[in-house]
mmCIF file of C-alpha atoms in Angstrom:
data_model
loop_
_atom_site.group_PDB
_atom_site.id
_atom_site.type_symbol
_atom_site.label_atom_id
_atom_site.label_comp_id
_atom_site.label_asym_id
_atom_site.label_seq_id
_atom_site.Cartn_x
_atom_site.Cartn_y
_atom_site.Cartn_z
ATOM 1 C CA MET V 104 55.879 148.671 260.545
ATOM 2 C CA LEU V 105 58.422 151.472 260.819
ATOM 3 C CA PHE V 106 61.386 151.143 258.504
ATOM 4 C CA PRO V 107 65.007 151.391 259.758
ATOM 5 C CA VAL V 108 65.458 154.790 258.105
ATOM 6 C CA ILE V 109 62.461 156.184 259.986
ATOM 7 C CA LEU V 110 63.664 154.625 263.236
ATOM 8 C CA VAL V 111 67.074 156.267 262.897
ATOM 9 C CA SER V 112 65.414 159.614 262.146
ATOM 10 C CA VAL V 113 63.208 159.321 265.238
ATOM 11 C CA LEU V 114 66.234 158.380 267.369
ATOM 12 C CA LEU V 115 68.168 161.429 266.173
ATOM 13 C CA ASN V 116 65.191 163.688 266.913
ATOM 14 C CA ILE V 117 64.978 162.587 270.546
ATOM 15 C CA MET V 118 68.743 162.701 271.199
ATOM 16 C CA SER V 119 68.779 166.470 271.836
ATOM 17 C CA THR V 120 66.178 166.308 274.627
ATOM 18 C CA TRP V 121 67.539 163.055 276.018
ATOM 19 C CA SER V 122 71.157 164.297 276.215
ATOM 20 C CA HIS V 123 70.002 167.373 278.215
ATOM 21 C CA THR V 124 68.435 165.188 280.954
ATOM 22 C CA GLY V 125 64.972 165.458 279.422
ATOM 23 C CA SER V 126 62.567 162.625 278.752
ATOM 24 C CA PRO V 127 63.169 160.891 275.390
ATOM 25 C CA PHE V 128 59.413 160.543 274.997
ATOM 26 C CA GLU V 129 58.983 164.319 274.809
ATOM 27 C CA GLY V 130 60.436 164.276 271.283
ATOM 28 C CA LEU V 131 57.678 161.892 270.170
ATOM 29 C CA ASN V 132 54.727 164.041 271.280
ATOM 30 C CA PHE V 133 54.284 165.682 267.881
ATOM 31 C CA ALA V 134 50.508 166.112 268.082
ATOM 32 C CA GLU V 135 50.582 167.456 271.649
ATOM 33 C CA ASP V 136 53.374 169.926 270.821
ATOM 34 C CA LEU V 137 51.504 171.224 267.776
ATOM 35 C CA ASP V 138 48.296 171.643 269.775
ATOM 36 C CA ARG V 139 50.172 173.489 272.517
ATOM 37 C CA PHE V 140 51.873 175.742 269.955
ATOM 38 C CA GLU V 141 48.559 176.659 268.288
ATOM 39 C CA ARG V 142 46.980 177.376 271.672
ATOM 40 C CA GLU V 143 49.871 179.572 272.883
ATOM 41 C CA TRP V 144 50.065 181.400 269.539
ATOM 42 C CA LYS V 145 46.370 182.299 269.702
ATOM 43 C CA GLU V 146 46.788 183.577 273.251
ATOM 44 C CA ASP V 147 49.985 185.577 272.645
ATOM 45 C CA LYS V 148 51.010 186.924 269.207
ATOM 46 C CA THR V 149 54.443 187.912 270.618
ATOM 47 C CA LEU V 150 55.287 184.263 271.287
ATOM 48 C CA PHE V 151 58.188 184.130 268.794
ATOM 49 C CA LYS V 152 59.623 187.398 270.084
ATOM 50 C CA LYS V 153 59.678 186.035 273.615
ATOM 51 C CA LEU V 154 61.212 182.732 272.511
ATOM 52 C CA MET V 155 63.993 184.525 270.643
ATOM 53 C CA GLU V 156 64.677 186.726 273.666
ATOM 54 C CA THR V 157 64.788 183.710 275.998
ATOM 55 C CA TYR V 158 66.747 181.206 273.907
ATOM 56 C CA LEU V 159 68.919 183.503 271.750
ATOM 57 C CA PHE V 160 69.572 187.005 273.103
ATOM 58 C CA SER V 161 69.378 186.352 276.867
ATOM 59 C CA ASN V 162 70.591 182.777 276.845
ATOM 60 C CA THR V 163 73.674 182.326 279.045
ATOM 61 C CA HIS V 164 74.071 178.661 278.104
ATOM 62 C CA LYS V 165 76.632 179.221 275.371
ATOM 63 C CA LEU V 166 80.271 178.749 274.459
ATOM 64 C CA THR V 167 82.481 181.558 273.179
ATOM 65 C CA LEU V 168 85.362 180.395 270.989
ATOM 66 C CA THR V 169 88.139 182.885 270.211
ATOM 67 C CA MET V 170 90.884 182.303 267.650
ATOM 68 C CA SER V 171 94.164 184.254 267.555
ATOM 69 C CA SER V 172 96.932 184.062 264.961
ATOM 70 C CA ASP V 173 100.546 183.147 265.683
ATOM 71 C CA GLU V 174 103.156 185.045 263.682
ATOM 72 C CA ASN V 175 105.751 182.302 264.289
ATOM 73 C CA TYR V 176 103.482 179.392 263.340
ATOM 74 C CA GLU V 177 105.111 178.642 259.952
ATOM 75 C CA ARG V 178 108.654 178.949 261.324
ATOM 76 C CA ASP V 179 107.869 176.700 264.308
ATOM 77 C CA LEU V 180 106.222 174.157 262.025
ATOM 78 C CA GLU V 181 109.308 173.987 259.763
ATOM 79 C CA GLN V 182 111.592 173.543 262.765
ATOM 80 C CA LYS V 183 109.374 170.781 264.117
ATOM 81 C CA GLU V 184 109.419 168.967 260.770
ATOM 82 C CA MET V 185 113.221 169.285 260.543
ATOM 83 C CA ARG V 186 113.643 167.792 264.018
ATOM 84 C CA LEU V 187 111.323 164.934 263.113
ATOM 85 C CA LEU V 188 113.278 164.303 259.896
ATOM 86 C CA GLU V 189 116.618 164.288 261.730
ATOM 87 C CA GLU V 190 115.291 161.866 264.360
ATOM 88 C CA THR V 191 113.933 159.543 261.656
ATOM 89 C CA VAL V 192 117.197 159.575 259.655
ATOM 90 C CA SER V 193 119.319 158.971 262.754
ATOM 91 C CA SER V 194 117.244 155.903 263.629
ATOM 92 C CA LEU V 195 117.939 154.269 260.215
ATOM 93 C CA SER V 196 120.741 151.773 259.748
ATOM 94 C CA GLU V 197 123.083 151.886 256.761
ATOM 95 C CA GLU V 198 121.193 149.007 255.193
ATOM 96 C CA ASP V 199 117.869 150.874 255.612
ATOM 97 C CA LYS V 200 119.347 153.956 253.978
ATOM 98 C CA THR V 201 120.685 151.900 251.049
ATOM 99 C CA ASN V 202 117.317 150.201 250.466
ATOM 100 C CA LEU V 203 115.499 153.509 250.694
ATOM 101 C CA PHE V 204 117.868 155.069 248.182
ATOM 102 C CA LYS V 205 117.362 152.166 245.734
ATOM 103 C CA ARG V 206 113.563 152.376 246.021
ATOM 104 C CA ASN V 207 113.649 156.096 245.302
ATOM 105 C CA LEU V 208 115.813 155.519 242.226
ATOM 106 C CA LYS V 209 113.376 152.878 240.978
ATOM 107 C CA LEU V 210 110.431 155.223 241.602
ATOM 108 C CA SER V 211 112.196 158.014 239.691
ATOM 109 C CA GLU V 212 112.789 155.694 236.715
ATOM 110 C CA MET V 213 109.134 154.650 236.654
ATOM 111 C CA GLN V 214 107.937 158.258 236.787
ATOM 112 C CA GLN V 215 110.244 159.338 233.935
ATOM 113 C CA ALA V 216 109.597 156.288 231.734
ATOM 114 C CA GLU V 217 107.287 156.646 228.737
ATOM 115 C CA ARG V 218 103.831 155.364 229.550
ATOM 116 C CA ASP V 219 101.876 152.924 227.390
ATOM 117 C CA VAL V 220 98.574 154.738 226.885
ATOM 118 C CA SER V 221 97.132 152.139 224.508
ATOM 119 C CA SER V 222 95.291 150.461 227.391
ATOM 120 C CA LEU V 223 93.646 153.721 228.499
ATOM 121 C CA PRO V 224 90.192 154.691 227.165
ATOM 122 C CA THR V 225 90.649 157.429 224.585
ATOM 123 C CA LEU V 226 88.401 159.300 222.171
ATOM 124 C CA SER V 227 89.468 161.164 219.079
ATOM 125 C CA VAL V 228 87.577 163.129 216.421
ATOM 126 C CA SER V 229 87.844 160.201 214.002
ATOM 127 C CA ASP V 230 85.872 158.015 216.442
ATOM 128 C CA ILE V 231 82.800 160.251 216.062
ATOM 129 C CA ALA V 232 80.615 159.339 213.097
ATOM 130 C CA ARG V 233 79.872 162.157 210.650
ATOM 131 C CA GLN V 234 76.379 160.862 209.979
ATOM 132 C CA PHE V 235 73.877 160.485 212.814
ATOM 133 C CA VAL V 236 72.205 157.066 212.971
ATOM 134 C CA PHE V 237 68.419 157.227 213.416
ATOM 135 C CA HIS V 238 66.375 154.351 214.821
ATOM 136 C CA ASP V 239 62.625 154.300 214.288
ATOM 137 C CA ALA V 240 60.364 153.125 217.078
ATOM 138 C CA ALA V 241 59.000 149.617 216.610
ATOM 139 C CA LYS V 242 56.015 148.077 218.369
ATOM 140 C CA VAL V 243 57.155 144.792 219.900
ATOM 141 C CA SER V 244 54.104 143.882 221.986
ATOM 142 C CA SER V 245 50.478 144.918 222.437
ATOM 143 C CA SER V 246 49.295 142.585 225.203
ATOM 144 C CA PRO V 247 48.568 143.404 227.945
ATOM 145 C CA VAL V 248 50.058 146.854 227.248
ATOM 146 C CA ASN V 249 51.637 148.507 224.240
ATOM 147 C CA VAL V 250 55.419 148.144 224.272
ATOM 148 C CA PHE V 251 57.576 150.097 221.815
ATOM 149 C CA GLU V 252 61.273 149.650 221.175
ATOM 150 C CA ASN V 253 63.460 152.565 220.124
ATOM 151 C CA ILE V 254 67.173 151.731 220.049
ATOM 152 C CA GLN V 255 69.383 154.540 221.304
ATOM 153 C CA PRO V 256 73.124 154.795 222.086
ATOM 154 C CA THR V 257 73.414 154.967 225.881
ATOM 155 C CA ASN V 258 77.097 154.051 226.309
ATOM 156 C CA GLY V 259 76.314 150.771 228.046
ATOM 157 C CA VAL V 260 73.800 152.269 230.501
ATOM 158 C CA SER V 261 70.225 150.997 230.616
ATOM 159 C CA PHE V 262 67.253 153.133 231.637
ATOM 160 C CA ALA V 263 63.726 151.939 232.369
ATOM 161 C CA SER V 264 60.577 153.873 233.305
ATOM 162 C CA ALA V 265 57.049 152.704 234.063
ATOM 163 C CA PHE V 266 54.094 155.093 234.429
ATOM 164 C CA ILE V 267 50.911 154.061 236.216
ATOM 165 C CA ASP V 268 47.621 155.952 235.917
ATOM 166 C CA THR V 269 46.246 156.908 239.346
ATOM 167 C CA SER V 270 43.105 158.702 238.158
ATOM 168 C CA GLY V 271 41.040 155.830 239.570
ATOM 169 C CA LEU V 272 42.136 156.633 243.117
ATOM 170 C CA THR V 273 40.069 158.725 245.471
ATOM 171 C CA ALA V 274 41.252 162.097 246.820
ATOM 172 C CA ASP V 275 42.148 160.513 250.174
ATOM 173 C CA GLU V 276 44.098 157.729 248.441
ATOM 174 C CA HIS V 277 46.083 160.281 246.426
ATOM 175 C CA LEU V 278 47.322 161.777 249.706
ATOM 176 C CA LEU V 279 48.946 158.427 250.523
ATOM 177 C CA LEU V 280 50.891 158.177 247.244
ATOM 178 C CA PRO V 281 54.101 159.874 248.567
ATOM 179 C CA LEU V 282 54.220 157.348 251.410
ATOM 180 C CA PHE V 283 53.516 154.543 248.947
ATOM 181 C CA ASN V 284 56.388 155.716 246.718
ATOM 182 C CA GLN V 285 58.766 155.746 249.670
ATOM 183 C CA MET V 286 57.718 152.252 250.697
ATOM 184 C CA ILE V 287 58.317 150.907 247.179
ATOM 185 C CA THR V 288 61.959 152.030 247.173
ATOM 186 C CA SER V 289 62.811 151.309 250.826
ATOM 187 C CA SER V 290 60.874 148.174 251.838
ATOM 188 C CA GLY V 291 60.781 144.621 250.604
ATOM 189 C CA TYR V 292 58.003 142.698 248.905
ATOM 190 C CA GLY V 293 56.617 139.173 249.208
ATOM 191 C CA ASP V 294 59.392 136.904 250.468
ATOM 192 C CA VAL V 295 62.064 139.546 249.794
ATOM 193 C CA ASP V 296 62.942 141.563 252.913
ATOM 194 C CA PHE V 297 64.161 145.165 252.824
ATOM 195 C CA GLU V 298 67.839 144.149 253.281
ATOM 196 C CA THR V 299 67.774 141.917 250.195
ATOM 197 C CA HIS V 300 65.891 144.580 248.247
ATOM 198 C CA SER V 301 68.450 147.240 249.185
ATOM 199 C CA SER V 302 71.331 144.900 248.328
ATOM 200 C CA VAL V 303 69.942 144.179 244.844
ATOM 201 C CA VAL V 304 69.416 147.887 244.139
ATOM 202 C CA GLN V 305 72.981 148.713 245.210
ATOM 203 C CA ASN V 306 74.611 145.812 243.339
ATOM 204 C CA CYS V 307 72.599 145.825 240.107
ATOM 205 C CA MET V 308 71.294 149.364 239.695
ATOM 206 C CA GLY V 309 72.549 152.898 239.712
ATOM 207 C CA GLY V 310 69.321 154.033 241.301
ATOM 208 C CA LEU V 311 65.650 153.168 241.823
ATOM 209 C CA ASN V 312 63.115 155.881 242.529
ATOM 210 C CA MET V 313 59.403 156.461 242.339
ATOM 211 C CA HIS V 314 57.573 159.788 242.285
ATOM 212 C CA CYS V 315 54.234 161.445 241.558
ATOM 213 C CA HIS V 316 53.571 163.845 238.718
ATOM 214 C CA GLN V 317 50.659 165.224 236.719
ATOM 215 C CA THR V 318 50.125 164.922 232.994
ATOM 216 C CA HIS V 319 47.331 165.422 230.477
ATOM 217 C CA ASN V 320 44.955 162.890 229.022
ATOM 218 C CA PHE V 321 45.191 163.401 225.262
ATOM 219 C CA ASN V 322 41.735 161.901 224.748
ATOM 220 C CA ASP V 323 39.717 164.389 226.827
ATOM 221 C CA HIS V 324 42.413 166.990 227.672
ATOM 222 C CA SER V 325 41.838 166.626 231.404
ATOM 223 C CA THR V 326 44.634 166.519 233.921
ATOM 224 C CA PHE V 327 45.262 163.285 235.787
ATOM 225 C CA LYS V 328 47.956 162.000 238.094
ATOM 226 C CA GLN V 329 50.523 159.287 237.554
ATOM 227 C CA VAL V 330 53.239 157.594 239.529
ATOM 228 C CA GLY V 331 56.471 156.788 237.760
ATOM 229 C CA LEU V 332 59.001 154.070 238.573
ATOM 230 C CA HIS V 333 62.476 154.733 237.174
ATOM 231 C CA ARG V 334 65.729 152.820 237.365
ATOM 232 C CA THR V 335 69.199 152.914 235.803
ATOM 233 C CA ASN V 336 71.810 150.188 235.555
ATOM 234 C CA LEU V 337 74.738 149.017 233.475
ATOM 235 C CA LYS V 338 73.871 146.889 230.457
ATOM 236 C CA VAL V 339 75.641 143.865 231.977
ATOM 237 C CA HIS V 340 73.192 143.973 234.903
ATOM 238 C CA CYS V 341 70.034 144.165 232.779
ATOM 239 C CA VAL V 342 68.817 140.647 233.628
ATOM 240 C CA CYS V 343 69.071 141.245 237.380
ATOM 241 C CA ALA V 344 67.599 144.760 237.161
ATOM 242 C CA PHE V 345 64.672 143.739 234.926
ATOM 243 C CA SER V 346 63.895 140.750 237.142
ATOM 244 C CA HIS V 347 63.813 142.917 240.255
ATOM 245 C CA THR V 348 61.707 145.614 238.570
ATOM 246 C CA GLU V 349 59.326 142.953 237.251
ATOM 247 C CA HIS V 350 58.749 141.587 240.752
ATOM 248 C CA ILE V 351 58.041 145.085 242.095
ATOM 249 C CA LEU V 352 55.493 145.705 239.335
ATOM 250 C CA LEU V 353 53.814 142.299 239.620
ATOM 251 C CA PHE V 354 53.725 141.866 243.406
ATOM 252 C CA ILE V 355 53.221 145.441 244.633
ATOM 253 C CA ILE V 356 52.172 148.022 242.067
ATOM 254 C CA LEU V 357 49.883 146.147 239.664
ATOM 255 C CA PRO V 358 47.757 144.349 242.321
ATOM 256 C CA LEU V 359 47.108 147.650 244.083
ATOM 257 C CA PHE V 360 46.164 149.641 240.990
ATOM 258 C CA ILE V 361 44.122 146.818 239.457
ATOM 259 C CA VAL V 362 41.986 146.872 242.592
ATOM 260 C CA THR V 363 41.668 150.659 242.342
ATOM 261 C CA ALA V 364 40.955 150.680 238.597
ATOM 262 C CA GLY V 365 44.429 151.937 237.755
ATOM 263 C CA ARG V 366 46.287 151.249 234.500
ATOM 264 C CA VAL V 367 49.893 150.935 233.455
ATOM 265 C CA LEU V 368 50.154 153.657 230.823
ATOM 266 C CA CYS V 369 53.565 152.973 229.374
ATOM 267 C CA LEU V 370 56.839 151.216 230.008
ATOM 268 C CA THR V 371 59.961 152.665 228.410
ATOM 269 C CA CYS V 372 63.371 151.004 228.414
ATOM 270 C CA THR V 373 66.678 151.820 226.758
#
């Protein structure tokens, strides 16, 4: 099923041809256009030169826009503003003028009054500790995976990352990982549709992304691929964010990689 983002992208791609009385289906013939391009390029190596001559240099379908300065622009603008001000003042009654004058006096008093800055967030040198506080990592769980806790000051922001080993996938399956990563962050799962998924990410998280990267196996020093799931959220939204991330791991990622002999390598949270 195509996702709404892809549908919008396809619609925008066909608008150019469609708006110039062409067939909207021409913008969808990607394979045919590529085959035609390869065939024409093999037959004529000056293809790009001819296209540039036809659509750029000799193209009469164009619009020439010329701008010229006006030496009296600023003076005319001031006169126009003065006329508008005079018309506005003349339309005011004496009562309107009195109320306007009183509001301006009140605004002036508020602007000149001393502000109470005690309610504003401030930071001084005395608020910074002289000694750095170190927190050692502690192992909090070993089943089914090793989970370590390392407390760090994050100013109320929570970060979580999960890395999944994809070395058990075939070469053809690795080619599908970018599409899989996009589906994870843009589609729903189970009974949760994509609208609910998107709403939870926007309301509870500062971001949810998934990407591929390569790392080294420290046991045999061979390179293998991983996919990483990362999210950020405020500490007050941890329950919602962890619940949503847990469902993604349990209902989408883990079933797929268990079938393909994949492993969750590590899960880090702060």
